XYZ file of C-alpha atoms in Angstrom:
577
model
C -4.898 -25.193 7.202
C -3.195 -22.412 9.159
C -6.515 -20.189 9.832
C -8.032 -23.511 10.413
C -5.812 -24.624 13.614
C -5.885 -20.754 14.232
C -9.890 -20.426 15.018
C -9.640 -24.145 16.664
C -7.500 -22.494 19.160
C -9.732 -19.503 19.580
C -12.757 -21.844 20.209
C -14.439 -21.045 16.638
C -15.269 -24.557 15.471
C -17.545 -25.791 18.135
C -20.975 -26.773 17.771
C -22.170 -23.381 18.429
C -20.010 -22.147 15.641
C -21.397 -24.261 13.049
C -24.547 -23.532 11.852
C -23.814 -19.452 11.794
C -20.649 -20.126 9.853
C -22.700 -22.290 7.157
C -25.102 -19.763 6.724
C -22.881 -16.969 6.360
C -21.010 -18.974 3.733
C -23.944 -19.641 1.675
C -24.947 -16.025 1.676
C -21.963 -14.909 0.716
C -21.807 -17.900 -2.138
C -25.332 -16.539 -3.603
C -23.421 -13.339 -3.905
C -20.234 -14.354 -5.653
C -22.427 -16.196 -8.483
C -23.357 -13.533 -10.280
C -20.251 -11.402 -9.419
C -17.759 -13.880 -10.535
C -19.331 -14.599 -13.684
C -19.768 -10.563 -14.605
C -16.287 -10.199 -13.573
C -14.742 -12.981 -15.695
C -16.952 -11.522 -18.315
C -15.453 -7.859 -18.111
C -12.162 -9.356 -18.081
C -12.233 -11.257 -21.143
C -12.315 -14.429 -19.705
C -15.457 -17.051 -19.577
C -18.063 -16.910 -16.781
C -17.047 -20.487 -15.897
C -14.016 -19.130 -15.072
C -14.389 -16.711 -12.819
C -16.557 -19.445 -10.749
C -13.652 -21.601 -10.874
C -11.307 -19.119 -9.668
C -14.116 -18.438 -6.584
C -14.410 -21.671 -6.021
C -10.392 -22.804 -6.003
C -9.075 -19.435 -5.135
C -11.793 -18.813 -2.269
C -11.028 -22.249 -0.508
C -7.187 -21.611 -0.641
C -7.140 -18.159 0.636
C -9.727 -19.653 3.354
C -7.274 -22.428 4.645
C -4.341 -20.588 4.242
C -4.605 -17.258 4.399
C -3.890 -14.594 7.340
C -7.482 -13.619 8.172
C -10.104 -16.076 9.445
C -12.876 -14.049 7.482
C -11.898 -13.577 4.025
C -13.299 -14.212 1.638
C -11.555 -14.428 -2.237
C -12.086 -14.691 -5.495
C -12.340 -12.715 -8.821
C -13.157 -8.517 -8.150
C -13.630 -5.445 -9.851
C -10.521 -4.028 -9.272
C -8.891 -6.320 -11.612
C -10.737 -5.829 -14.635
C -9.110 -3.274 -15.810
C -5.737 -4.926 -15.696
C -7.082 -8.130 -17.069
C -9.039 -6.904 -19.646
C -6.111 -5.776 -20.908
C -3.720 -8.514 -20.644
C -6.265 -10.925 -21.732
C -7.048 -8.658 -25.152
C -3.426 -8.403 -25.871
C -1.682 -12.106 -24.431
C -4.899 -14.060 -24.464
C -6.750 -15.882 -22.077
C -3.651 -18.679 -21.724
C -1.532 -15.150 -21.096
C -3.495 -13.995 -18.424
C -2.748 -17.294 -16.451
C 0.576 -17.353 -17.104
C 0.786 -14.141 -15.786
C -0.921 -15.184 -12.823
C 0.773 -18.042 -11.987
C 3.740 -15.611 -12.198
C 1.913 -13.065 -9.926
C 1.229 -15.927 -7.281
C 4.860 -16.439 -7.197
C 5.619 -13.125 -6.089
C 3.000 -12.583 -3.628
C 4.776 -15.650 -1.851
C 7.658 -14.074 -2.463
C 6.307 -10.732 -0.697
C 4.592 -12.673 1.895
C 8.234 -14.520 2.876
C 10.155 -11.510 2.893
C 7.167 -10.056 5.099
C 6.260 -6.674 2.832
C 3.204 -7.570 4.073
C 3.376 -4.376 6.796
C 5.179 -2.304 4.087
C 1.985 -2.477 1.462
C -0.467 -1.547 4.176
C 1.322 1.923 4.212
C 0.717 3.175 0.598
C -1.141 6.257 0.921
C -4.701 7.072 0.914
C -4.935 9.627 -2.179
C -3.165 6.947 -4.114
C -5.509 4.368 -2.832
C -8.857 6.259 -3.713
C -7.341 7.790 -6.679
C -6.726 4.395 -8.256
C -10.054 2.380 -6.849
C -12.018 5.647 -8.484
C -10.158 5.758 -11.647
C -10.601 1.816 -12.217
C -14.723 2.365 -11.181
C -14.989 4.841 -14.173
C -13.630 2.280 -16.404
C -15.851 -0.322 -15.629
C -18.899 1.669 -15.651
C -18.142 3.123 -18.832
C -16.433 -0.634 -20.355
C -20.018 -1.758 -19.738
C -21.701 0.496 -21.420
C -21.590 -1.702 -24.919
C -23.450 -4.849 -22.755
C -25.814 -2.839 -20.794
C -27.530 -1.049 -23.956
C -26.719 -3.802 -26.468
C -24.624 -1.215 -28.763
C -22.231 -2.606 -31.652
C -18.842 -3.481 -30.786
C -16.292 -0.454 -30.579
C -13.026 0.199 -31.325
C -10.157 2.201 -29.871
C -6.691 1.564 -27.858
C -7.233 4.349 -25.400
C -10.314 5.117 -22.959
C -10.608 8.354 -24.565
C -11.239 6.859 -28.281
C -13.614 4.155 -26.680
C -15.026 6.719 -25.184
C -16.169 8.640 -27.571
C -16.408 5.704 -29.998
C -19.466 4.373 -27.465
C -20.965 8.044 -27.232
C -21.719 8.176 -31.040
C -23.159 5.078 -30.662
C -25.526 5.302 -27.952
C -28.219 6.159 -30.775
C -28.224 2.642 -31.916
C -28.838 0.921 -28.748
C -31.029 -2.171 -28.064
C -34.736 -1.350 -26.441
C -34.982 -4.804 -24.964
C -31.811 -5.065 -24.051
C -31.944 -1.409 -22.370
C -34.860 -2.348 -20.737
C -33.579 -5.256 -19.040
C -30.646 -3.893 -18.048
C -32.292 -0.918 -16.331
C -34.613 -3.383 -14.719
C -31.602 -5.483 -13.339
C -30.917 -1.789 -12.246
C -33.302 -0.878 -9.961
C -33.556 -4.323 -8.404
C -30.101 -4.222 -7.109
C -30.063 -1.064 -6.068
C -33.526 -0.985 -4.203
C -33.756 -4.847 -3.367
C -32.107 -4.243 -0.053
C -34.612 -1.569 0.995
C -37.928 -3.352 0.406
C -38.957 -5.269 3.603
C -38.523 -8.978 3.436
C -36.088 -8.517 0.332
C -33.175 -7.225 2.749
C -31.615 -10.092 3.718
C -31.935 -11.474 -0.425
C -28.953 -9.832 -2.551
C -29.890 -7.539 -4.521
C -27.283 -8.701 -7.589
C -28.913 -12.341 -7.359
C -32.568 -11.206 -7.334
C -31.649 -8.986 -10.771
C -30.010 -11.912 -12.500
C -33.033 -14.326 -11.634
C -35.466 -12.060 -12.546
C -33.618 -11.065 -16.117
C -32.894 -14.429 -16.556
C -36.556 -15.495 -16.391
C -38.054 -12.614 -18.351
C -35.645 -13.553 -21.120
C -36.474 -17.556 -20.708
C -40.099 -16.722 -20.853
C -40.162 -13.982 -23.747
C -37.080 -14.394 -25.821
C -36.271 -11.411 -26.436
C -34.613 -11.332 -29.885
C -30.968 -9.469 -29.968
C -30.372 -9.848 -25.972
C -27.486 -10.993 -25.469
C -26.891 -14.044 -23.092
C -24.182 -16.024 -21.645
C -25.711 -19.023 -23.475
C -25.621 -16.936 -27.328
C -22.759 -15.345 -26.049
C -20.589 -18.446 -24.658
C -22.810 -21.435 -25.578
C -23.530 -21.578 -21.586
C -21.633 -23.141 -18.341
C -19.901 -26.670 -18.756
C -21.839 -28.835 -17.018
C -19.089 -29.827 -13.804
C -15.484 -28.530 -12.360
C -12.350 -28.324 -14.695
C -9.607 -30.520 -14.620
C -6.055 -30.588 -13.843
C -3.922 -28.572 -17.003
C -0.516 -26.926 -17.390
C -0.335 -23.499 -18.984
C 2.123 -23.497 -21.773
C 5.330 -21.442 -20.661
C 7.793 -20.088 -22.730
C 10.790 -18.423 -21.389
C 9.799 -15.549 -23.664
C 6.253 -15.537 -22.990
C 7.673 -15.589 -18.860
C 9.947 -12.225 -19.935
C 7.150 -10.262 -21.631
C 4.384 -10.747 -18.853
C 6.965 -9.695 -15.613
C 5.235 -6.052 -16.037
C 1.921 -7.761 -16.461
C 2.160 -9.780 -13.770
C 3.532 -7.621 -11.048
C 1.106 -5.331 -11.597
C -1.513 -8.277 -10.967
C 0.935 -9.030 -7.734
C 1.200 -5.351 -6.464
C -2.964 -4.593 -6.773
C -3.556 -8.140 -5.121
C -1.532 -7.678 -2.557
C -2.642 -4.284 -1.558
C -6.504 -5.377 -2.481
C -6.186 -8.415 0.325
C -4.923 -6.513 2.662
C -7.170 -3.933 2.373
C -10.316 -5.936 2.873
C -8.212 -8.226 6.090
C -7.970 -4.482 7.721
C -11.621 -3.694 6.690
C -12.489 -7.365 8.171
C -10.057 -6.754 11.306
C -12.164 -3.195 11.973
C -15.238 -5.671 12.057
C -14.419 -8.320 14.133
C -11.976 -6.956 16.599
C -9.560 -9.216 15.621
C -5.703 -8.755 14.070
C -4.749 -10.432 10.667
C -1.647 -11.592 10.125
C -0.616 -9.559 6.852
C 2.591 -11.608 5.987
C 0.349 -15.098 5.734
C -2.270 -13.528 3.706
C 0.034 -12.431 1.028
C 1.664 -16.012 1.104
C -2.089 -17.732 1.023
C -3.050 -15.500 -1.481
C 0.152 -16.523 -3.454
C -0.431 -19.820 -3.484
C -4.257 -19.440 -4.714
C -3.054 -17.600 -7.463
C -0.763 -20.371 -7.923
C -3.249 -22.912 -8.452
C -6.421 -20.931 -9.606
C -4.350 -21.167 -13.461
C -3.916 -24.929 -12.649
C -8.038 -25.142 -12.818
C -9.082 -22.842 -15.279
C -9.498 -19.984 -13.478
C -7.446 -16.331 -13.080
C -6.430 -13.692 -10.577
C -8.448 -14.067 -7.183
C -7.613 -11.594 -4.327
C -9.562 -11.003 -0.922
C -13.249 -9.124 -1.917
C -14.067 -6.329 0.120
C -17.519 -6.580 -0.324
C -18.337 -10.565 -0.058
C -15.820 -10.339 3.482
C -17.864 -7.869 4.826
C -21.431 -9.605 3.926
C -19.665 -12.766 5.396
C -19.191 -11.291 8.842
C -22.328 -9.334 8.941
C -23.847 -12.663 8.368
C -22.308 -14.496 11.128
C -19.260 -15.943 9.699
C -16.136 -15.588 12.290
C -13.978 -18.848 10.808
C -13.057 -20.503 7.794
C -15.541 -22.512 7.835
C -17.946 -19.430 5.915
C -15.111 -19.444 3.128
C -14.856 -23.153 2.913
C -19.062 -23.141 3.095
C -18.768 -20.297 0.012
C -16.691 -22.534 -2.063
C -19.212 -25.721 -1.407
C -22.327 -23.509 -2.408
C -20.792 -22.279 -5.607
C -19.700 -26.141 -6.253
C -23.085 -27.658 -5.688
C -24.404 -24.725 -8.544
C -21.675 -25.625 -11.279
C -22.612 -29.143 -10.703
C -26.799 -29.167 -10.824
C -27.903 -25.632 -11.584
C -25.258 -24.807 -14.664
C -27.909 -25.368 -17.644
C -29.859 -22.951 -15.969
C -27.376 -20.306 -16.769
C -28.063 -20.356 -20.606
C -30.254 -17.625 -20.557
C -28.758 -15.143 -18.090
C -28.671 -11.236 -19.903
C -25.176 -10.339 -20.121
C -26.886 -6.609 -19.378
C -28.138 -7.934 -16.342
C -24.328 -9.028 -15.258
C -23.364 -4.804 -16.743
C -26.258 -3.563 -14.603
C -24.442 -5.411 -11.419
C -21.520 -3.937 -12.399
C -22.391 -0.494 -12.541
C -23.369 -0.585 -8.981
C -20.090 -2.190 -7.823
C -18.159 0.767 -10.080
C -20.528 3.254 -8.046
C -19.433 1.796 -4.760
C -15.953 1.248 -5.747
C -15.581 4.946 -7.003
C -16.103 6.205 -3.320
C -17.509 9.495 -4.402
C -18.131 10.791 -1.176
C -15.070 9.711 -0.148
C -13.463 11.717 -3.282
C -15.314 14.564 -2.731
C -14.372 14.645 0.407
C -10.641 14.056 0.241
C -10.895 17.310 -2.870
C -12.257 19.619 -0.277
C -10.371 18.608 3.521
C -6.914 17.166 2.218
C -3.529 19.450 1.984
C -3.352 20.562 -1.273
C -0.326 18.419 -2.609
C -2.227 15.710 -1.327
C -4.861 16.346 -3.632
C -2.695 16.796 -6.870
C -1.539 13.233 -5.806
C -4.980 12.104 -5.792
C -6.492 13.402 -8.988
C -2.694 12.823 -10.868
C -3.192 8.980 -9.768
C -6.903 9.118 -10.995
C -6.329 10.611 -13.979
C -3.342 8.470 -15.072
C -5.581 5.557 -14.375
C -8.226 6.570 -16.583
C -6.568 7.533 -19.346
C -3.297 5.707 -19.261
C -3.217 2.589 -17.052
C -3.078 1.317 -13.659
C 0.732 0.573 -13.007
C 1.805 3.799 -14.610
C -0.968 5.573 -12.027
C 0.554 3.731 -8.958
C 4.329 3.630 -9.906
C 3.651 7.827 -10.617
C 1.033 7.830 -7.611
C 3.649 6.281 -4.842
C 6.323 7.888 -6.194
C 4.752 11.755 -5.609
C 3.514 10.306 -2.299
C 7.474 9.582 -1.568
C 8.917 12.669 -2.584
C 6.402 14.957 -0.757
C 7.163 12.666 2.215
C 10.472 13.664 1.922
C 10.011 17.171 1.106
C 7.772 17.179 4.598
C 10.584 15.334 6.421
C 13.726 17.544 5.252
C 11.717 20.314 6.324
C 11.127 18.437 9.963
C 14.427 18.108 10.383
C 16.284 20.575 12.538
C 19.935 21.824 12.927
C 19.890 23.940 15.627
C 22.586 26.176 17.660
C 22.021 25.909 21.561
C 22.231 28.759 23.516
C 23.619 29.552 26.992
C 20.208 29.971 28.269
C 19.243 26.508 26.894
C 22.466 24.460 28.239
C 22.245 27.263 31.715
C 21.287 23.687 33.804
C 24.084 21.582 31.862
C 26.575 24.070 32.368
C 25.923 24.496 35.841
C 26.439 20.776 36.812
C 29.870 21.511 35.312
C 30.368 24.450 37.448
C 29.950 27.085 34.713
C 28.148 30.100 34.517
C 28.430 30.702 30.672
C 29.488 28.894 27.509
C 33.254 28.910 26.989
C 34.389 31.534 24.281
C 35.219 29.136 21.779
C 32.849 26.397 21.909
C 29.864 25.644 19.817
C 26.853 23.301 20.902
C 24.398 22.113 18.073
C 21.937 19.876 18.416
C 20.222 17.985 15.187
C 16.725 16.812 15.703
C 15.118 14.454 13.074
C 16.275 11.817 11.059
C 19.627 12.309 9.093
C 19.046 11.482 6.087
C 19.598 12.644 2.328
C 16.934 14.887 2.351
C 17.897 16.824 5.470
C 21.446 17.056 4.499
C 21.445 20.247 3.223
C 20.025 21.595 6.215
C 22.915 21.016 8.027
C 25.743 21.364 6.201
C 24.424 25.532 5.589
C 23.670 25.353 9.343
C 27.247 24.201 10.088
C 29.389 25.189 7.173
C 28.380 29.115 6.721
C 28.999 30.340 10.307
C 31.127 33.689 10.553
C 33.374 32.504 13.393
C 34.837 29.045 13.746
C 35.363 27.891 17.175
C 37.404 25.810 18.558
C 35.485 22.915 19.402
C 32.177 21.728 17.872
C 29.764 19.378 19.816
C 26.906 17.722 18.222
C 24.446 15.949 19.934
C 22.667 13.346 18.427
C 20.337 12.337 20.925
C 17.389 13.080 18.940
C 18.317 11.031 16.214
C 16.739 8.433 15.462
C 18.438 6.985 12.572
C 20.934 7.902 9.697
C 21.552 6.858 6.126
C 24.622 6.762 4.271
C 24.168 10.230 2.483
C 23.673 11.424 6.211
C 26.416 9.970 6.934
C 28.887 10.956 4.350
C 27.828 14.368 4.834
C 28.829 14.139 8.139
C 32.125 12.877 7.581
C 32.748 15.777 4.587
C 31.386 18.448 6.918
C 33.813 16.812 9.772
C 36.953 16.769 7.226
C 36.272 20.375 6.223
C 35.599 21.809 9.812
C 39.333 20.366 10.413
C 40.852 22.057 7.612
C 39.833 24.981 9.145
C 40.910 24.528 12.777
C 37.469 23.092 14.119
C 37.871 19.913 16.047
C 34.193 18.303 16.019
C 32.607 15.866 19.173
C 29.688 13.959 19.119
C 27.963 12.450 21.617
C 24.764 10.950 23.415
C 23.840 8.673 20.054
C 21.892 5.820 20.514
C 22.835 2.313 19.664
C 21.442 2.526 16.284
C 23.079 5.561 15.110
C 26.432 4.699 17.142
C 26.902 1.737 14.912
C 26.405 3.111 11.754
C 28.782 5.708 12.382
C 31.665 3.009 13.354
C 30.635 1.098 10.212
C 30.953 4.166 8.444
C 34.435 5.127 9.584
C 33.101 8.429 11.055
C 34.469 7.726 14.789
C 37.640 6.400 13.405
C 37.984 9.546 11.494
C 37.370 11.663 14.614
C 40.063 9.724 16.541
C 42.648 9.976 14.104
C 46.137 9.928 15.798
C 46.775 14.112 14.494
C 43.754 14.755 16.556
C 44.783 13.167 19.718
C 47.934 14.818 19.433
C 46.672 18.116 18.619
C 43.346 18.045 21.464
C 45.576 19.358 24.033
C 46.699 22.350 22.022
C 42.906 23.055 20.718
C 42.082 23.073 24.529
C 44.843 25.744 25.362
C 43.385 27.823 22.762
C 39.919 28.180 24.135
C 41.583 28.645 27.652
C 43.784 31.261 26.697
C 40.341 32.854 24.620
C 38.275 32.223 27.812
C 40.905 33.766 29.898
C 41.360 37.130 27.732
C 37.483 37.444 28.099
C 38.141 37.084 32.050
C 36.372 33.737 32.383
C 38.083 31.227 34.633
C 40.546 29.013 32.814
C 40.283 26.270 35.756
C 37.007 26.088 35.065
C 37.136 25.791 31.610
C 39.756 23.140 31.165
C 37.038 21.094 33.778
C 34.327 21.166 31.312
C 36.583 20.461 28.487
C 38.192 17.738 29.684
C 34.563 16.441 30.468
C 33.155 16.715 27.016
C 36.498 14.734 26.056
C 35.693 12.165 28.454
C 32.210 11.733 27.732
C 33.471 11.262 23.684
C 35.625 8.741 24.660
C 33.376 6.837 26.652
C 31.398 7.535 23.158
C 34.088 6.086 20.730
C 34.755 3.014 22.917
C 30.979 1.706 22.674
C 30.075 2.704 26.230
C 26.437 4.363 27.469
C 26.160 8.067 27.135
């Protein structure tokens, strides 16, 4: 009851607070009846269960979730992953798998990814959510003109299989489902219909034309399923075998990684909302644990719904008590108004599902990102869409993030700079040392950027092709932030083979971060190496006696080289730069 003891604190479940809270969660309960059923249906499960998993999942992610608004249960984004599982591993598969996926969003949620999913990037985001909107609308195309079933593995072949036969589809059928159509699309624009959803008035009204005419060959959930069991499921364990647990890992990570980043996408459309701040790390664990039990009932794969979160705070709702209110509403239906469900079109359910392919497709938002986004950005996008479509949606996200990665990278080697600094540059530095020009024989570079294996290359042309070796070489590292352990052992090679030829290397002004990684590393030990202590002195002589044959003042000289060395060993032993 975390969100619970959460909204008490924030003064959410006084009086006040009641009644706008109930409301809201009835609203958004009308809503989620049709939906969950057509979802359940699209993914190859029974319409009971996707009101089961509302009902159980909903309440769960409610109570103990990481936003006070969500709302959960079954969506669109995971029919095309279900679908699947469920035609090849069966209905009992696709819980199993969820079960599994529910222990891996706690997982997640524990070892708080929570802020790490958040950050996937927005062509892989829209390129997936559009790509799984053209499979639904097109995987209801057989329900919403009545056609014969098709075959094929791929969406190509069902494609095309469904094209040829579009001749052969079902007038009444058609006809209803274009009905259902308009009313949910134009529902919400016809004055004192607004505030009505438009997905329940199309499923009343198809489901009483087809009471009162019959239609003959229209499909319904009642010829189709035999109806809704009249009350809620009971208690029962999936059968697991450590086999069946092997095969569905893939399966059910997949279901884990599009949960996880589906929740957390509707808590940050929620947080834009209400003002308010999620906490990302409980939601994954809350929607863990609903995914966890949902199997336990009956149901599948619940995750936070966009859509039904956003009706639920438009509506009022600002607690849990609208979630906990949604889960009562859709109770009291399964247990009085489930006969009634008999003769619901199953085009009716395809005709609510083309709209919420439409919205999930973002077209503008496509369109959009195609014409304004960097062009590598773009290949990322349509690469992820396309592999969605015609492949499937882990291969689209594994190859989707992975692009995303490596043109981060390429962008961040590129960022990263290795750069000599001139006498003009160090003219304020030098002066506090009582110089007027760099000693002959000393080198100043300065790296900027993280040091990491992508930037490596960068600096060891930078540093390893010069014409001239000096004597010393100091690198500053102030504007480091971090290094890895390619960085790192680049440095160290660079450092070895800079000795070889005479170059003694300093570093200094590295922050904490960077200063203990190079200890851990062995770096500073190999810079303080007894030959080098021994042989300093000499290296300093040398660039006096070049300074000197170049008329510079040796005095001076040996001052501001005896000052780098004692700001490096201030360096080595741990101290402040």
């Amino acid at each position: 009851m975390i969100t619970i003891l959460e909204a008490k604190r924030a003064g959410l479940l006084g009086k006040q607070a009641l009644l706008p809270n109930i409301v809201a969660g009835v609203i958004v309960g009308v809503v989620a009846l049709p939906l969950s059923m057509a979802f359940a249906i699209a993914s190859g499960a029974r319409p009971e269960q996707g009101l089961y998993t509302a009902i159980l999942g909903g309440f769960m992610v409610s109570t103990l979730g990481g936003s006070r608004v969500q709302i959960a249960g079954p969506t669109g984004a995971f029919i095309a992953i279900l679908s699947g599982i469920t035609a090849k591993y069966g209905i009992s598969g696709l819980q199993v798998a969820t079960l599994m996926a529910g222990f891996m969003l706690v997982l997640m949620g524990m070892a708080r990814m929570g802020g790490v999913i958040k950050f996937i990037p927005a062509p892989v985001i829209v390129g997936f959510t559009a790509g799984i909107g053209v499979i639904i609308f097109v995987g209801q195309w057989k329900d919403f003109f009545g056609l014969p079933p098709v075959s094929g593995t791929h969406f190509h072949e069902k494609l095309w299989h469904l094209i040829q036969a579009l001749p052969h589809l079902h007038p009444a059928t058609t006809i209803l489902a274009a009905v259902s159509l308009l009313l949910v699309v134009f529902t919400p624009r016809i004055r004192g219909l607004r505030r009505v959803p438009g997905p329940l008035v199309a499923m009343v009204v198809a489901t009483v034309l087809q009471a009162l005419f019959q239609f003959r060959g229209v499909a319904t959930i009642g010829s189709a399923f035999g109806g809704i069991p009249h009350g809620l499921p009971g208690f029962a364990l999936p059968s697991v075998t450590v086999a069946q647990v092997i095969e569905l890992i893939g399966p059910a990570f997949a279901i884990a990684m599009l949960g996880a980043i589906e929740s957390l996408l509707s808590a940050v459309v929620a947080d834009g909302m209400t003002g308010t701040k999620h906490d990302s790390n409980q939601e994954l664990i809350g929607q863990g644990l609903a995914n966890m039990a949902t199997p336990l009932f009956g149901g599948f794969a619940a995750t936070g719904a966009i859509a039904r979160t956003a009706t639920n705070i438009r509506n009022g709702g600002n607690s849990p008590l609208a979630g906990i209110a949604h889960t009562l509403t859709l109770v009291v239906i399964v247990l009085f108004l489930a006969p009634l469900a008999a003769n619901i079109p199953l085009s009716a359910l395809s005709a609510i599902l083309f709209v919420v392919a439409y919205n999930m497709s973002e077209l503008k938002h496509f369109a959009h990102m195609l014409h304004r986004a960097p062009l590598a950005d773009v290949a990322i996008l349509l690469i992820t869409f396309l592999l969605t479509v015609f492949t499937d949606l882990v291969l689209a996200v594994n190859i989707g993030v992975t692009l995303a990665i490596l043109q981060f990278l390429r962008r961040m080697s590129t960022a990263v700079e290795v750069q000599q600094l001139s006498e003009q540059e160090l003219k304020l530095e030098l002066f506090n040392q009582g110089l007027f020009a760099l000693p002959k024989g000393v080198l100043v570079y300065e790296i900027a950027g993280p040091f990491f294996f992508g930037a490596v290359e960068n600096f060891e042309r930078a540093l390893l092709q010069t014409h001239t070796d000096p004597y010393i070489l100091i690198l500053r590292l102030r504007r480091v932030p971090f290094m890895d352990i390619t960085g790192l052992q680049t440095l160290e090679e660079v450092i070895g083979k800079l000795r070889k030829r005479g170059v003694r290397v300093m570093l200094c002004e590295a922050n904490h971060r960077v200063r203990g990684k190079l200890a851990k590393a062995g770096v500073l030990a190999l810079l303080m190496e007894g030959d080098y202590a021994d042989e300093f002195p000499t290296v300093l002589e040398r660039a006096d006696q070049a300074s000197h044959e170049q008329g510079s003042n040796p005095h001076r000289l040996s001052d501001y080289a005896h000052s780098v060395l004692k700001t490096s060993q201030r360096f080595f032993h741990g101290h402040d730069d």
